[in-house]
């Protein structure tokens, strides 16, 4: 009697499914639409007043990126900066010439188009609606980009970059290491009298044309750092190429990233440029690098926020600055500093423009309160040809006592005391009213003044390390 082999039912079903194209189509469709699909939200442009665009029918969160589309025109990128009822307020990041009422407003996916910073296998971007993501990574080293990650140096598309969000969660204050290690800036006056600590946030306060940019360039060239991130925010456009070619040069450019948002950029892009430069510095810090962040200037960042806030109806508070300006400053500055559990650091220098050399300017006063020190540049010193024009009496480093030896600190205090004593009696000496021998301490300050003044001056092409800076200070206060 012949036995019949048992049939394999699962194999038959699999073969049947493979032979039936409709079953295969349904299986593919189920796999494709297993995840929920977000419906696209659209709105219409209803009003344009000054810098602000109003759209109705658009429900997206504040900070979302949108495209405004007009038939026959390139889409205009804009960001939602506020809302009132059913109306959304947007700030454009491009030219709004030609827009009219009824233009379509749609959230951007991805937030910033790939072509501006290169589309290749090494560039990846999330598809989340409205969240701004810009290129980060080693591919930015040696490059000059704008606030949207578009290369400005004609060096081709970016490679080896990853599109990441600009906004990051703040670091727990108890997980930051305190500033304990000195940082050599290459500038004698800073190394000896205003010693900078690795992870410190310092402000350069001055009016226009006193030498802030030159001092920043000296620190960019001579400071010991793995990566240098430069944010040129709201300053003159011609300074971008000058800074890259004349100050950084080919040798230091290879470890630097320059983010440029000049004065003619819309206020949204000026603010975004500062956030982008800070995010790049955070990216390298998280990789364990020691980063030097130079931002010129913090005042232009605050002015851009003032333009946006006033345009959407926020009332002014102090000298025309609305309250949101003073809330944005610490939110930006606090992102720099030492990394989690001592891994990496961001040492930041922010220039602060004092209008009319007024140190009580509201932005200067607010910045002084949230920074770890301030370096004041004097116009009177600059007019005499004294560079860098650092006013030692008005400047201070709040972490110096934590990063230098006791001998160094006492020597710097003696230098300050002698220098300040001469400044107070200088007018009497110049008019011949002071009689030599009447005050031994004043006689000493007059004798030491030439050596001290010579020590405080330094050419922009000259570097002085920490050891030579301290030795020069000691020699100046002991000069015969």
CSV table of C-alpha atoms in Angstrom, one decimal:
chain,number,residue,atom,x,y,z
A,1,UNK,CA,0.0,0.0,0.0
A,2,UNK,CA,1.5,3.4,-1.1
A,3,UNK,CA,1.7,6.1,1.6
A,4,UNK,CA,0.8,9.7,0.7
A,5,UNK,CA,3.3,12.4,1.9
A,6,UNK,CA,1.8,15.0,4.3
A,7,UNK,CA,1.1,18.4,2.6
A,8,UNK,CA,2.9,21.6,3.9
A,9,UNK,CA,0.0,24.1,4.2
A,10,UNK,CA,2.2,27.2,5.1
A,11,UNK,CA,4.5,26.6,2.1
A,12,UNK,CA,1.4,26.4,-0.1
A,13,UNK,CA,0.0,29.7,1.3
A,14,UNK,CA,3.4,31.4,0.8
A,15,UNK,CA,3.6,30.2,-2.8
A,16,UNK,CA,0.0,31.2,-3.3
A,17,UNK,CA,0.7,34.7,-2.0
A,18,UNK,CA,3.7,35.1,-4.1
A,19,UNK,CA,1.8,34.0,-7.2
A,20,UNK,CA,-1.1,36.4,-6.5
A,21,UNK,CA,-0.1,40.0,-7.3
A,22,UNK,CA,-3.1,41.5,-5.4
A,23,UNK,CA,-2.1,39.8,-2.1
A,24,UNK,CA,1.5,41.1,-2.6
A,25,UNK,CA,0.2,44.6,-3.3
A,26,UNK,CA,-2.0,44.6,-0.1
A,27,UNK,CA,1.0,43.4,2.0
A,28,UNK,CA,3.2,46.2,0.7
A,29,UNK,CA,0.5,48.8,1.3
A,30,UNK,CA,0.0,47.7,4.9
A,31,UNK,CA,3.7,47.9,5.5
A,32,UNK,CA,3.9,51.4,3.9
A,33,UNK,CA,1.1,52.9,5.9
A,34,UNK,CA,1.7,51.2,9.2
A,35,UNK,CA,2.8,54.5,10.7
A,36,UNK,CA,0.3,57.4,11.0
A,37,UNK,CA,0.8,60.2,8.4
A,38,UNK,CA,0.5,63.8,9.5
A,39,UNK,CA,-1.8,65.9,7.4
A,40,UNK,CA,-0.3,69.0,5.9
A,41,UNK,CA,-1.5,72.3,7.4
A,42,UNK,CA,-1.8,75.3,5.1
A,43,UNK,CA,-2.6,79.0,5.5
A,44,UNK,CA,-3.1,82.1,3.6
A,45,UNK,CA,-1.1,85.4,3.8
A,46,UNK,CA,-3.5,88.1,4.9
A,47,UNK,CA,-1.4,91.1,5.9
A,48,UNK,CA,2.1,92.5,5.6
A,49,UNK,CA,3.1,95.4,8.0
A,50,UNK,CA,6.7,96.5,8.1
A,51,UNK,CA,8.7,93.4,8.9
A,52,UNK,CA,5.8,91.1,10.0
A,53,UNK,CA,3.7,88.8,7.9
A,54,UNK,CA,0.3,87.6,9.1
A,55,UNK,CA,-1.3,84.4,8.0
A,56,UNK,CA,-4.7,82.8,8.8
A,57,UNK,CA,-5.6,79.2,8.9
A,58,UNK,CA,-2.1,78.1,9.9
A,59,UNK,CA,-1.6,76.2,13.2
A,60,UNK,CA,2.0,75.5,13.9
A,61,UNK,CA,4.1,76.2,17.0
A,62,UNK,CA,6.3,79.3,17.5
A,63,UNK,CA,9.7,78.7,15.9
A,64,UNK,CA,8.3,76.6,13.0
A,65,UNK,CA,9.7,77.2,9.6
A,66,UNK,CA,7.3,78.0,6.7
A,67,UNK,CA,7.4,78.7,3.0
A,68,UNK,CA,5.3,81.5,1.5
A,69,UNK,CA,4.5,80.5,-2.1
A,70,UNK,CA,3.5,83.0,-4.8
A,71,UNK,CA,2.8,81.8,-8.4
A,72,UNK,CA,5.8,82.6,-10.6
A,73,UNK,CA,8.2,83.3,-7.6
A,74,UNK,CA,10.7,81.4,-5.5
A,75,UNK,CA,9.2,80.5,-2.1
A,76,UNK,CA,10.2,82.8,0.7
A,77,UNK,CA,11.3,81.2,4.0
A,78,UNK,CA,9.8,82.6,7.2
A,79,UNK,CA,9.6,81.7,10.8
A,80,UNK,CA,6.6,81.8,13.1
A,81,UNK,CA,7.4,84.3,15.9
A,82,UNK,CA,4.0,84.7,17.5
A,83,UNK,CA,0.3,84.4,17.2
A,84,UNK,CA,-3.0,86.0,18.1
A,85,UNK,CA,-6.1,83.9,17.9
A,86,UNK,CA,-6.3,82.4,14.5
A,87,UNK,CA,-3.5,84.6,13.1
A,88,UNK,CA,0.1,83.6,13.0
A,89,UNK,CA,2.9,86.2,12.9
A,90,UNK,CA,5.9,85.3,10.7
A,91,UNK,CA,9.2,87.0,10.2
A,92,UNK,CA,10.8,86.5,6.7
A,93,UNK,CA,14.3,85.2,6.2
A,94,UNK,CA,14.4,86.4,2.6
A,95,UNK,CA,13.2,89.1,0.1
A,96,UNK,CA,9.5,89.7,0.4
A,97,UNK,CA,9.3,91.7,-2.8
A,98,UNK,CA,6.4,90.6,-4.9
A,99,UNK,CA,4.3,88.9,-2.2
A,100,UNK,CA,0.6,89.6,-2.2
A,101,UNK,CA,-2.4,88.8,-0.1
A,102,UNK,CA,-3.6,85.2,-0.5
A,103,UNK,CA,-0.2,83.7,-0.9
A,104,UNK,CA,0.0,80.1,0.3
A,105,UNK,CA,1.8,79.5,3.6
A,106,UNK,CA,2.9,75.9,4.3
A,107,UNK,CA,5.3,74.4,6.9
A,108,UNK,CA,8.6,73.3,5.5
A,109,UNK,CA,9.7,69.7,5.3
A,110,UNK,CA,12.6,69.5,5.9
A,111,UNK,CA,13.0,72.8,7.6
A,112,UNK,CA,15.9,74.1,5.4
A,113,UNK,CA,16.2,72.7,1.8
A,114,UNK,CA,19.2,70.4,1.3
A,115,UNK,CA,20.7,72.0,-1.9
A,116,UNK,CA,22.1,75.1,-0.2
A,117,UNK,CA,24.5,73.1,1.9
A,118,UNK,CA,24.9,70.1,-0.3
A,119,UNK,CA,22.8,66.9,-0.8
A,120,UNK,CA,24.8,63.7,-0.6
A,121,UNK,CA,24.9,60.4,1.2
A,122,UNK,CA,26.8,62.1,4.0
A,123,UNK,CA,24.1,64.7,4.6
A,124,UNK,CA,21.1,63.4,6.6
A,125,UNK,CA,18.0,65.4,7.7
A,126,UNK,CA,15.0,64.6,9.8
A,127,UNK,CA,11.6,64.9,8.2
A,128,UNK,CA,9.8,66.5,11.2
A,129,UNK,CA,7.6,69.4,10.2
A,130,UNK,CA,8.7,73.0,11.1
A,131,UNK,CA,11.7,72.2,13.3
A,132,UNK,CA,14.8,74.1,12.1
A,133,UNK,CA,17.8,71.9,11.5
A,134,UNK,CA,21.1,73.1,10.1
A,135,UNK,CA,24.4,71.3,9.1
A,136,UNK,CA,26.8,70.3,12.0
A,137,UNK,CA,30.0,68.3,11.8
A,138,UNK,CA,33.7,68.2,10.9
A,139,UNK,CA,32.8,69.2,7.3
A,140,UNK,CA,32.3,72.8,8.6
A,141,UNK,CA,35.9,73.2,9.6
A,142,UNK,CA,37.7,75.7,7.4
A,143,UNK,CA,34.4,76.9,5.9
A,144,UNK,CA,32.4,80.2,5.9
A,145,UNK,CA,28.7,79.8,6.0
A,146,UNK,CA,25.7,82.0,6.5
A,147,UNK,CA,22.8,81.7,9.0
A,148,UNK,CA,21.2,78.9,7.0
A,149,UNK,CA,24.3,76.8,6.5
A,150,UNK,CA,24.8,78.0,2.9
A,151,UNK,CA,28.6,78.1,2.0
A,152,UNK,CA,29.8,81.6,1.2
A,153,UNK,CA,33.4,80.7,0.4
A,154,UNK,CA,32.8,79.1,-3.0
A,155,UNK,CA,34.3,75.9,-1.7
A,156,UNK,CA,31.6,73.7,-3.0
A,157,UNK,CA,28.8,71.8,-1.1
A,158,UNK,CA,29.4,70.7,2.5
A,159,UNK,CA,30.3,67.1,3.2
A,160,UNK,CA,30.6,65.1,6.4
A,161,UNK,CA,27.8,67.0,8.1
A,162,UNK,CA,24.6,66.1,9.8
A,163,UNK,CA,21.5,68.3,10.0
A,164,UNK,CA,20.7,68.8,13.6
A,165,UNK,CA,18.3,71.1,15.6
A,166,UNK,CA,19.6,74.4,16.8
A,167,UNK,CA,17.8,74.4,20.2
A,168,UNK,CA,19.2,72.2,22.9
A,169,UNK,CA,18.2,71.4,26.4
A,170,UNK,CA,20.2,73.5,28.9
A,171,UNK,CA,22.9,71.7,30.9
A,172,UNK,CA,22.2,71.1,34.6
A,173,UNK,CA,24.2,73.6,36.6
A,174,UNK,CA,25.4,70.9,39.0
A,175,UNK,CA,26.8,68.8,36.1
A,176,UNK,CA,29.1,71.6,34.9
A,177,UNK,CA,32.7,71.6,36.2
A,178,UNK,CA,33.7,75.0,37.6
A,179,UNK,CA,36.4,77.0,35.8
A,180,UNK,CA,39.7,75.9,37.2
A,181,UNK,CA,42.2,75.8,34.3
A,182,UNK,CA,43.8,78.9,32.8
A,183,UNK,CA,43.6,79.6,29.1
A,184,UNK,CA,46.5,81.2,27.2
A,185,UNK,CA,45.1,83.9,24.9
A,186,UNK,CA,48.4,85.1,23.5
A,187,UNK,CA,47.6,88.7,24.7
A,188,UNK,CA,49.9,90.0,27.5
A,189,UNK,CA,47.4,92.2,29.3
A,190,UNK,CA,44.8,89.4,29.4
A,191,UNK,CA,47.2,86.6,30.4
A,192,UNK,CA,48.8,88.7,33.2
A,193,UNK,CA,46.1,91.0,34.6
A,194,UNK,CA,42.8,89.5,33.4
A,195,UNK,CA,43.6,85.8,33.2
A,196,UNK,CA,40.9,83.8,31.3
A,197,UNK,CA,39.8,80.4,32.5
A,198,UNK,CA,38.9,77.6,30.1
A,199,UNK,CA,35.1,77.6,30.0
A,200,UNK,CA,34.7,81.3,31.0
A,201,UNK,CA,32.3,83.8,29.3
A,202,UNK,CA,33.9,87.2,28.8
A,203,UNK,CA,32.6,90.4,27.3
A,204,UNK,CA,34.6,93.0,25.3
A,205,UNK,CA,32.9,96.4,25.9
A,206,UNK,CA,33.6,99.4,23.8
A,207,UNK,CA,32.2,101.9,21.4
A,208,UNK,CA,32.6,101.7,17.6
A,209,UNK,CA,36.1,101.9,16.1
A,210,UNK,CA,38.1,101.2,19.3
A,211,UNK,CA,39.6,97.9,18.2
A,212,UNK,CA,37.2,95.2,19.3
A,213,UNK,CA,37.5,93.2,16.1
A,214,UNK,CA,41.3,93.4,16.1
A,215,UNK,CA,41.5,92.1,19.6
A,216,UNK,CA,39.1,89.3,18.7
A,217,UNK,CA,41.4,88.5,15.8
A,218,UNK,CA,44.4,88.3,18.0
A,219,UNK,CA,42.7,85.8,20.3
A,220,UNK,CA,41.5,83.8,17.4
A,221,UNK,CA,45.0,83.5,16.1
A,222,UNK,CA,46.9,82.9,19.4
A,223,UNK,CA,44.5,81.2,21.8
A,224,UNK,CA,45.1,77.5,22.6
A,225,UNK,CA,41.9,75.8,21.4
A,226,UNK,CA,41.0,72.8,19.3
A,227,UNK,CA,38.2,74.5,17.3
A,228,UNK,CA,37.5,78.2,16.8
A,229,UNK,CA,33.9,79.3,16.0
A,230,UNK,CA,33.4,82.9,14.9
A,231,UNK,CA,30.0,84.5,14.7
A,232,UNK,CA,30.0,87.8,12.8
A,233,UNK,CA,26.5,89.0,13.7
A,234,UNK,CA,25.1,92.3,12.3
A,235,UNK,CA,28.5,93.8,11.6
A,236,UNK,CA,29.9,95.3,8.3
A,237,UNK,CA,29.9,92.8,5.4
A,238,UNK,CA,33.5,93.7,4.3
A,239,UNK,CA,34.8,92.5,7.7
A,240,UNK,CA,33.9,88.9,6.8
A,241,UNK,CA,36.6,88.4,4.1
A,242,UNK,CA,39.1,90.5,6.0
A,243,UNK,CA,38.7,88.4,9.1
A,244,UNK,CA,39.1,85.2,7.2
A,245,UNK,CA,42.0,86.1,5.0
A,246,UNK,CA,43.9,88.7,7.0
A,247,UNK,CA,43.3,87.6,10.6
A,248,UNK,CA,42.8,83.9,10.6
A,249,UNK,CA,45.0,83.1,7.6
A,250,UNK,CA,45.4,79.7,6.0
A,251,UNK,CA,47.0,78.1,9.1
A,252,UNK,CA,44.3,78.9,11.6
A,253,UNK,CA,41.4,78.7,9.1
A,254,UNK,CA,41.7,74.9,9.0
A,255,UNK,CA,40.4,74.7,12.6
A,256,UNK,CA,37.9,77.5,12.4
A,257,UNK,CA,34.2,77.8,11.4
A,258,UNK,CA,32.9,81.3,10.5
A,259,UNK,CA,29.2,82.1,10.5
A,260,UNK,CA,28.4,85.4,8.9
A,261,UNK,CA,25.1,87.3,9.2
A,262,UNK,CA,26.0,90.9,8.2
A,263,UNK,CA,24.1,94.0,8.9
A,264,UNK,CA,22.0,93.8,5.7
A,265,UNK,CA,20.6,90.4,6.7
A,266,UNK,CA,17.0,90.3,8.0
A,267,UNK,CA,16.7,90.4,11.8
A,268,UNK,CA,15.6,86.8,11.9
A,269,UNK,CA,18.8,85.7,10.2
A,270,UNK,CA,20.9,87.8,12.5
A,271,UNK,CA,19.4,86.1,15.5
A,272,UNK,CA,19.6,82.7,13.8
A,273,UNK,CA,23.3,83.3,13.0
A,274,UNK,CA,24.1,83.7,16.7
A,275,UNK,CA,22.2,80.6,17.6
A,276,UNK,CA,23.8,78.6,14.8
A,277,UNK,CA,27.4,79.6,15.8
A,278,UNK,CA,26.6,78.6,19.4
A,279,UNK,CA,25.1,75.3,18.3
A,280,UNK,CA,28.2,74.5,16.2
A,281,UNK,CA,30.4,75.2,19.3
A,282,UNK,CA,28.1,72.9,21.4
A,283,UNK,CA,28.5,70.2,18.8
A,284,UNK,CA,32.3,70.2,19.0
A,285,UNK,CA,32.2,70.6,22.8
A,286,UNK,CA,30.1,67.4,23.1
A,287,UNK,CA,32.8,65.6,21.1
A,288,UNK,CA,35.3,66.5,23.8
A,289,UNK,CA,36.9,69.4,22.0
A,290,UNK,CA,38.0,72.7,23.7
A,291,UNK,CA,36.2,75.4,21.7
A,292,UNK,CA,36.8,79.1,21.4
A,293,UNK,CA,33.6,81.0,20.5
A,294,UNK,CA,34.0,84.6,19.3
A,295,UNK,CA,30.8,86.5,18.7
A,296,UNK,CA,30.8,90.0,17.3
A,297,UNK,CA,28.5,91.3,18.5
A,298,UNK,CA,26.0,90.5,21.3
A,299,UNK,CA,24.5,94.0,21.0
A,300,UNK,CA,23.5,93.4,17.3
A,301,UNK,CA,21.9,90.1,18.4
A,302,UNK,CA,19.8,92.1,21.0
A,303,UNK,CA,19.0,94.7,18.4
A,304,UNK,CA,17.7,92.1,16.0
A,305,UNK,CA,15.4,90.7,18.8
A,306,UNK,CA,14.2,94.3,19.5
A,307,UNK,CA,13.2,94.7,15.8
A,308,UNK,CA,11.2,91.5,15.9
A,309,UNK,CA,9.6,92.1,19.2
A,310,UNK,CA,8.6,95.7,18.5
A,311,UNK,CA,7.3,94.6,15.0
A,312,UNK,CA,4.8,92.1,16.5
A,313,UNK,CA,3.6,94.6,19.1
A,314,UNK,CA,5.7,93.9,22.3
A,315,UNK,CA,5.9,97.1,24.4
A,316,UNK,CA,9.3,98.7,24.8
A,317,UNK,CA,10.8,98.8,28.3
A,318,UNK,CA,14.3,100.3,28.7
A,319,UNK,CA,15.5,102.7,26.1
A,320,UNK,CA,13.3,101.0,23.4
A,321,UNK,CA,14.3,97.4,24.3
A,322,UNK,CA,11.4,95.1,25.1
A,323,UNK,CA,11.6,92.6,28.0
A,324,UNK,CA,12.2,89.7,25.6
A,325,UNK,CA,15.6,91.1,24.7
A,326,UNK,CA,16.8,90.8,28.3
A,327,UNK,CA,15.4,87.2,28.4
A,328,UNK,CA,17.1,86.2,25.2
A,329,UNK,CA,20.6,87.3,26.3
A,330,UNK,CA,21.1,84.8,29.2
A,331,UNK,CA,19.4,82.1,27.2
A,332,UNK,CA,22.2,82.4,24.5
A,333,UNK,CA,25.1,83.1,26.8
A,334,UNK,CA,24.4,80.2,29.2
A,335,UNK,CA,24.8,77.7,26.4
A,336,UNK,CA,28.6,78.2,26.5
A,337,UNK,CA,30.9,77.1,29.3
A,338,UNK,CA,32.3,73.7,30.4
A,339,UNK,CA,30.5,70.6,29.2
A,340,UNK,CA,28.9,67.7,31.0
A,341,UNK,CA,31.1,66.3,33.7
A,342,UNK,CA,34.2,68.1,32.4
A,343,UNK,CA,34.0,66.7,28.8
A,344,UNK,CA,34.9,69.5,26.4
A,345,UNK,CA,34.5,73.3,27.0
A,346,UNK,CA,33.4,76.5,25.2
A,347,UNK,CA,35.3,79.6,26.2
A,348,UNK,CA,33.3,82.5,24.8
A,349,UNK,CA,34.1,86.1,24.0
A,350,UNK,CA,31.2,88.4,23.2
A,351,UNK,CA,31.7,92.0,22.0
A,352,UNK,CA,29.3,94.5,23.4
A,353,UNK,CA,28.8,97.8,21.6
A,354,UNK,CA,28.4,100.6,24.1
A,355,UNK,CA,26.5,103.4,22.3
A,356,UNK,CA,28.3,106.6,22.7
A,357,UNK,CA,30.9,104.8,25.0
A,358,UNK,CA,28.2,104.7,27.6
A,359,UNK,CA,29.0,101.8,30.0
A,360,UNK,CA,25.4,102.1,31.4
A,361,UNK,CA,23.8,101.2,28.1
A,362,UNK,CA,21.0,98.7,29.0
A,363,UNK,CA,22.4,95.9,26.9
A,364,UNK,CA,26.0,96.5,28.2
A,365,UNK,CA,24.6,96.6,31.8
A,366,UNK,CA,22.6,93.4,31.3
A,367,UNK,CA,25.6,91.6,29.6
A,368,UNK,CA,28.0,92.6,32.4
A,369,UNK,CA,25.7,91.0,34.9
A,370,UNK,CA,25.4,87.6,33.2
A,371,UNK,CA,29.1,87.3,32.0
A,372,UNK,CA,32.0,86.0,33.9
A,373,UNK,CA,34.1,89.1,33.4
A,374,UNK,CA,34.4,92.2,31.2
A,375,UNK,CA,37.2,93.8,29.3
A,376,UNK,CA,36.6,97.5,28.6
A,377,UNK,CA,38.3,99.2,25.7
A,378,UNK,CA,39.1,102.9,26.1
A,379,UNK,CA,38.6,105.4,23.3
A,380,UNK,CA,41.1,107.7,25.0
A,381,UNK,CA,43.8,105.0,24.9
A,382,UNK,CA,43.0,104.2,21.3
A,383,UNK,CA,43.3,107.9,20.3
A,384,UNK,CA,46.9,107.9,21.7
A,385,UNK,CA,47.9,104.9,19.7
A,386,UNK,CA,47.8,102.5,22.7
A,387,UNK,CA,46.7,99.1,21.4
A,388,UNK,CA,45.1,96.9,22.5
A,389,UNK,CA,43.2,99.8,24.2
A,390,UNK,CA,42.4,97.8,27.4
A,391,UNK,CA,41.3,99.9,30.3
A,392,UNK,CA,42.9,97.9,33.2
A,393,UNK,CA,41.1,99.9,35.9
A,394,UNK,CA,37.6,99.2,34.6
A,395,UNK,CA,38.2,95.6,33.5
A,396,UNK,CA,37.8,92.5,35.6
A,397,UNK,CA,38.0,88.7,35.3
A,398,UNK,CA,35.7,87.0,37.9
A,399,UNK,CA,37.5,83.7,37.7
A,400,UNK,CA,41.1,84.9,37.8
A,401,UNK,CA,41.6,84.0,41.5
A,402,UNK,CA,40.5,80.4,40.7
A,403,UNK,CA,42.9,79.8,37.8
A,404,UNK,CA,46.2,81.4,38.8
A,405,UNK,CA,48.8,81.0,41.6
A,406,UNK,CA,48.7,83.2,44.7
A,407,UNK,CA,52.0,84.8,43.6
A,408,UNK,CA,50.6,85.6,40.2
A,409,UNK,CA,47.4,87.1,41.7
A,410,UNK,CA,49.4,89.3,44.2
A,411,UNK,CA,51.7,90.5,41.5
A,412,UNK,CA,48.7,91.5,39.3
A,413,UNK,CA,47.1,93.3,42.2
A,414,UNK,CA,50.3,95.3,42.8
A,415,UNK,CA,50.5,96.2,39.1
A,416,UNK,CA,46.9,97.5,39.2
A,417,UNK,CA,47.5,99.5,42.4
A,418,UNK,CA,50.6,101.2,41.0
A,419,UNK,CA,49.0,101.9,37.6
A,420,UNK,CA,45.8,103.3,39.2
A,421,UNK,CA,47.8,105.5,41.5
A,422,UNK,CA,49.5,107.2,38.6
A,423,UNK,CA,46.2,107.6,36.7
A,424,UNK,CA,44.7,109.5,39.6
A,425,UNK,CA,47.6,111.9,39.9
A,426,UNK,CA,48.4,112.2,36.2
A,427,UNK,CA,46.9,115.6,35.8
A,428,UNK,CA,49.0,117.1,38.6
A,429,UNK,CA,52.2,115.6,37.0
A,430,UNK,CA,51.4,116.9,33.5
A,431,UNK,CA,50.8,120.5,34.6
A,432,UNK,CA,53.9,120.4,36.8
A,433,UNK,CA,51.9,120.9,40.1
A,434,UNK,CA,53.3,117.7,41.7
A,435,UNK,CA,56.5,118.2,43.7
A,436,UNK,CA,58.8,115.2,43.6
A,437,UNK,CA,59.4,113.6,47.0
A,438,UNK,CA,56.1,114.7,48.5
A,439,UNK,CA,54.6,111.2,48.2
A,440,UNK,CA,56.9,108.1,47.9
A,441,UNK,CA,54.2,105.9,46.4
A,442,UNK,CA,53.4,108.5,43.8
A,443,UNK,CA,57.1,108.8,43.0
A,444,UNK,CA,57.3,105.0,42.5
A,445,UNK,CA,54.3,105.1,40.1
A,446,UNK,CA,55.8,107.9,38.1
A,447,UNK,CA,59.1,105.9,37.8
A,448,UNK,CA,57.4,102.7,36.8
A,449,UNK,CA,54.8,104.2,34.4
A,450,UNK,CA,56.9,104.0,31.2
A,451,UNK,CA,57.6,100.3,31.7
A,452,UNK,CA,54.0,99.5,32.6
A,453,UNK,CA,52.6,101.3,29.6
A,454,UNK,CA,55.1,99.5,27.3
A,455,UNK,CA,54.1,96.2,28.8
A,456,UNK,CA,50.3,96.8,28.2
A,457,UNK,CA,50.9,97.5,24.5
A,458,UNK,CA,51.2,94.7,21.9
A,459,UNK,CA,51.2,94.4,18.1
A,460,UNK,CA,48.4,92.4,16.5
A,461,UNK,CA,51.0,90.2,14.9
A,462,UNK,CA,52.8,89.6,18.2
A,463,UNK,CA,52.1,86.7,20.5
A,464,UNK,CA,53.0,86.3,24.2
A,465,UNK,CA,52.4,83.1,26.1
A,466,UNK,CA,51.3,82.9,29.7
A,467,UNK,CA,54.9,82.4,31.1
A,468,UNK,CA,56.4,85.4,29.3
A,469,UNK,CA,53.3,87.5,30.1
A,470,UNK,CA,53.7,87.0,33.8
A,471,UNK,CA,57.5,87.5,33.6
A,472,UNK,CA,57.0,90.8,31.7
A,473,UNK,CA,54.5,92.0,34.3
A,474,UNK,CA,57.0,91.2,37.1
A,475,UNK,CA,59.7,93.0,35.3
A,476,UNK,CA,57.5,96.1,34.7
A,477,UNK,CA,56.6,96.6,38.4
A,478,UNK,CA,60.3,96.1,39.4
A,479,UNK,CA,61.9,98.3,36.7
A,480,UNK,CA,64.7,100.5,37.9
